[in-house]
PDB file of C-alpha atoms in Angstrom:
ATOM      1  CA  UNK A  28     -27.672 -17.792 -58.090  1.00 57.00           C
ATOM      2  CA  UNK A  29     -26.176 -14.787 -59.430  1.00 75.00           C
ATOM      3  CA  UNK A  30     -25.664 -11.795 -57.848  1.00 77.00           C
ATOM      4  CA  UNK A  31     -28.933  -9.783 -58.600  1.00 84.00           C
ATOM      5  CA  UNK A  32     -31.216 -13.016 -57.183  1.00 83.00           C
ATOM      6  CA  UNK A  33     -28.435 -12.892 -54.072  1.00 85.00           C
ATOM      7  CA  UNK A  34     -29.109  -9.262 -52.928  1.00 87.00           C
ATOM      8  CA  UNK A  35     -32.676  -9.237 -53.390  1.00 89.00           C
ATOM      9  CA  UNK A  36     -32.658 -12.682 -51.076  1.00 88.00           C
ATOM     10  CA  UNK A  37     -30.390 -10.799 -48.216  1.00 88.00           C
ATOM     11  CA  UNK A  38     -32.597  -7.454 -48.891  1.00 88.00           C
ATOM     12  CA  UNK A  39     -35.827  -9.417 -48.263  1.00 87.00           C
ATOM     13  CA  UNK A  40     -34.233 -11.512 -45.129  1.00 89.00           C
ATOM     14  CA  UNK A  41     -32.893  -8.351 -43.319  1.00 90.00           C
ATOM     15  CA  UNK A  42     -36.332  -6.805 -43.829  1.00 89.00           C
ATOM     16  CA  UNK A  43     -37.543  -9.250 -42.047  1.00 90.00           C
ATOM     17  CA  UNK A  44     -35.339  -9.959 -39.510  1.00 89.00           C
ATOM     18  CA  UNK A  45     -35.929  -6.190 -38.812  1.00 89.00           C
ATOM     19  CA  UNK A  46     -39.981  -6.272 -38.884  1.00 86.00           C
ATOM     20  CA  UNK A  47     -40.081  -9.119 -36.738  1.00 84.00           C
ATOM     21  CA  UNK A  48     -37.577  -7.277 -34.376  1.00 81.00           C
ATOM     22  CA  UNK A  49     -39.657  -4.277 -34.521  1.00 80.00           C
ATOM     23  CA  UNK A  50     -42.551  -6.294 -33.748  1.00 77.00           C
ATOM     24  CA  UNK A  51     -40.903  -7.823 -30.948  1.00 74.00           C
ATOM     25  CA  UNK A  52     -40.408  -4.961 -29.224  1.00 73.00           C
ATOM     26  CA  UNK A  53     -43.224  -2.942 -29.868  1.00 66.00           C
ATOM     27  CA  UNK A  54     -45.432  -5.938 -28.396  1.00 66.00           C
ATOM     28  CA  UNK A  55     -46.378  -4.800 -24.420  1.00 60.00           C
ATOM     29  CA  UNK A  56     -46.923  -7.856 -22.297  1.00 69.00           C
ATOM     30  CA  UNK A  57     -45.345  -8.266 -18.618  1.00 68.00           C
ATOM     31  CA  UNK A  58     -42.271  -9.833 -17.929  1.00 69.00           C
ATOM     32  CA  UNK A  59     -41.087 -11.574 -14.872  1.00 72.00           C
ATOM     33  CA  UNK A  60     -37.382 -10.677 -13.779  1.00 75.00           C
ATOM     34  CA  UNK A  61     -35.729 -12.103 -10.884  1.00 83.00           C
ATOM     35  CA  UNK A  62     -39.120 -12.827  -9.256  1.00 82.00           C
ATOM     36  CA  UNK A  63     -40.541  -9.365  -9.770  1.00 81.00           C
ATOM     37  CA  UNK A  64     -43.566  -9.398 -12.616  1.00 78.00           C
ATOM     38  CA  UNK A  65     -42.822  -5.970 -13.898  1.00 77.00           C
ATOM     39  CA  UNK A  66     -45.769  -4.047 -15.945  1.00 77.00           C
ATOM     40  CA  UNK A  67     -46.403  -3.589 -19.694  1.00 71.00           C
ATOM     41  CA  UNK A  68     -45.012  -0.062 -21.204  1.00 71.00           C
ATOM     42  CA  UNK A  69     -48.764   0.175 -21.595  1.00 73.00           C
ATOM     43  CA  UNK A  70     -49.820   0.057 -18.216  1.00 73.00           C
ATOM     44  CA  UNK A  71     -50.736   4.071 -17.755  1.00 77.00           C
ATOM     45  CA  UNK A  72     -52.830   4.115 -21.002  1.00 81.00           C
ATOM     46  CA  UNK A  73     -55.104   0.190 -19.380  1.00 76.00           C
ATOM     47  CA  UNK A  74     -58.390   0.816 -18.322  1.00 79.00           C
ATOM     48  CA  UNK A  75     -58.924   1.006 -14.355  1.00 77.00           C
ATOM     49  CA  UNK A  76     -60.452  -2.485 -13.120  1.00 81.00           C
ATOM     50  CA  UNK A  77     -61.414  -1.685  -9.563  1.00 82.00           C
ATOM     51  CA  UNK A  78     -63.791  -4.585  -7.326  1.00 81.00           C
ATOM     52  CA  UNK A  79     -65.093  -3.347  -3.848  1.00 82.00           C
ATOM     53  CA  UNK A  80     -65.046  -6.069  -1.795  1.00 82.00           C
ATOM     54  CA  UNK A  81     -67.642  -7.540  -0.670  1.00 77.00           C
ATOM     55  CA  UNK A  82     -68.574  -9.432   2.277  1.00 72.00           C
ATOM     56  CA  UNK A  83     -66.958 -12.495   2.832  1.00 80.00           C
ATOM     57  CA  UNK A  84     -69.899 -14.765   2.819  1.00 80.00           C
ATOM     58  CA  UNK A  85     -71.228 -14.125  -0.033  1.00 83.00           C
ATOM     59  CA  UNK A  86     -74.813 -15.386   0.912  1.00 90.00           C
ATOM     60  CA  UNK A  87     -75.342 -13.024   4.003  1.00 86.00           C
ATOM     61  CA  UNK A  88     -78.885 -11.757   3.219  1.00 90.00           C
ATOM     62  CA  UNK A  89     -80.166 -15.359   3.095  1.00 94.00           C
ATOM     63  CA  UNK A  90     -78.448 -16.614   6.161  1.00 92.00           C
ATOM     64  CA  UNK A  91     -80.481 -13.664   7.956  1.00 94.00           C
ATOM     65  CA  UNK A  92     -83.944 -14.846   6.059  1.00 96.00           C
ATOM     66  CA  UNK A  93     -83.467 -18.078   7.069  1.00 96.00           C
ATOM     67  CA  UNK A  94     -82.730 -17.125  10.985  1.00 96.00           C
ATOM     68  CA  UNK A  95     -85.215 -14.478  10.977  1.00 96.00           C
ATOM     69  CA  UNK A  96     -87.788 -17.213   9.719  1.00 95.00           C
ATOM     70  CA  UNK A  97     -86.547 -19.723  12.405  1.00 95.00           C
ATOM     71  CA  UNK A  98     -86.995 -17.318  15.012  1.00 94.00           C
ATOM     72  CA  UNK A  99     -90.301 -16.560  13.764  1.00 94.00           C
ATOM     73  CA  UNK A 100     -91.444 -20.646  13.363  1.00 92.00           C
ATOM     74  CA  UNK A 101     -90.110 -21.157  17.203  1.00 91.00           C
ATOM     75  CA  UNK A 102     -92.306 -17.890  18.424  1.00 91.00           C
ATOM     76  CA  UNK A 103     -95.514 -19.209  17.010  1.00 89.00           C
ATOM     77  CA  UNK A 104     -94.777 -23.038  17.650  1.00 73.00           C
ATOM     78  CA  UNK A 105     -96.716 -24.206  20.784  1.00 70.00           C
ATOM     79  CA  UNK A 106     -94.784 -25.623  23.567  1.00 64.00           C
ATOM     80  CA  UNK A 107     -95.613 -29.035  24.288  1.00 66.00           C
TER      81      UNK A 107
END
């Protein structure tokens, strides 16, 4: 190699070395130190994701359809 081909090969490798570096760091993602997840640099600028909670049977209104209609069935059923 002489020393034109040489230069342009360490040029184009430091680029890189330094785009990929850039990249690197410019990437937000969480990170998990010492048991502690700690938040993107992005975090401020993410979109609020809020979910009331609910009830914690999730089929409530049909549990009191079906008891309502049992209570119904045993007030019209003759006694025998």
């Amino acid at each position: 190699m002489d020393g034109r081909k040489s230069r342009t090969l360490a040029a184009f490798l430091l680029l890189g070395g330094v785009s990929l570096g850039m990249l690197l760091l410019g990437t937000g993602c969480q990170v998990d130190v010492g048991g502690q997840t700690l938040p993107s640099p992005y975090y401020m600028k993410d979109d609020v994701q809020y979910f009331a909670p609910g009830p914690e049977f999730k089929l409530a209104r049909e549990a009191a359809a079906l008891q309502q209609a049992k209570a119904q069935q045993m007030q019209q059923a003759p006694v025998r």
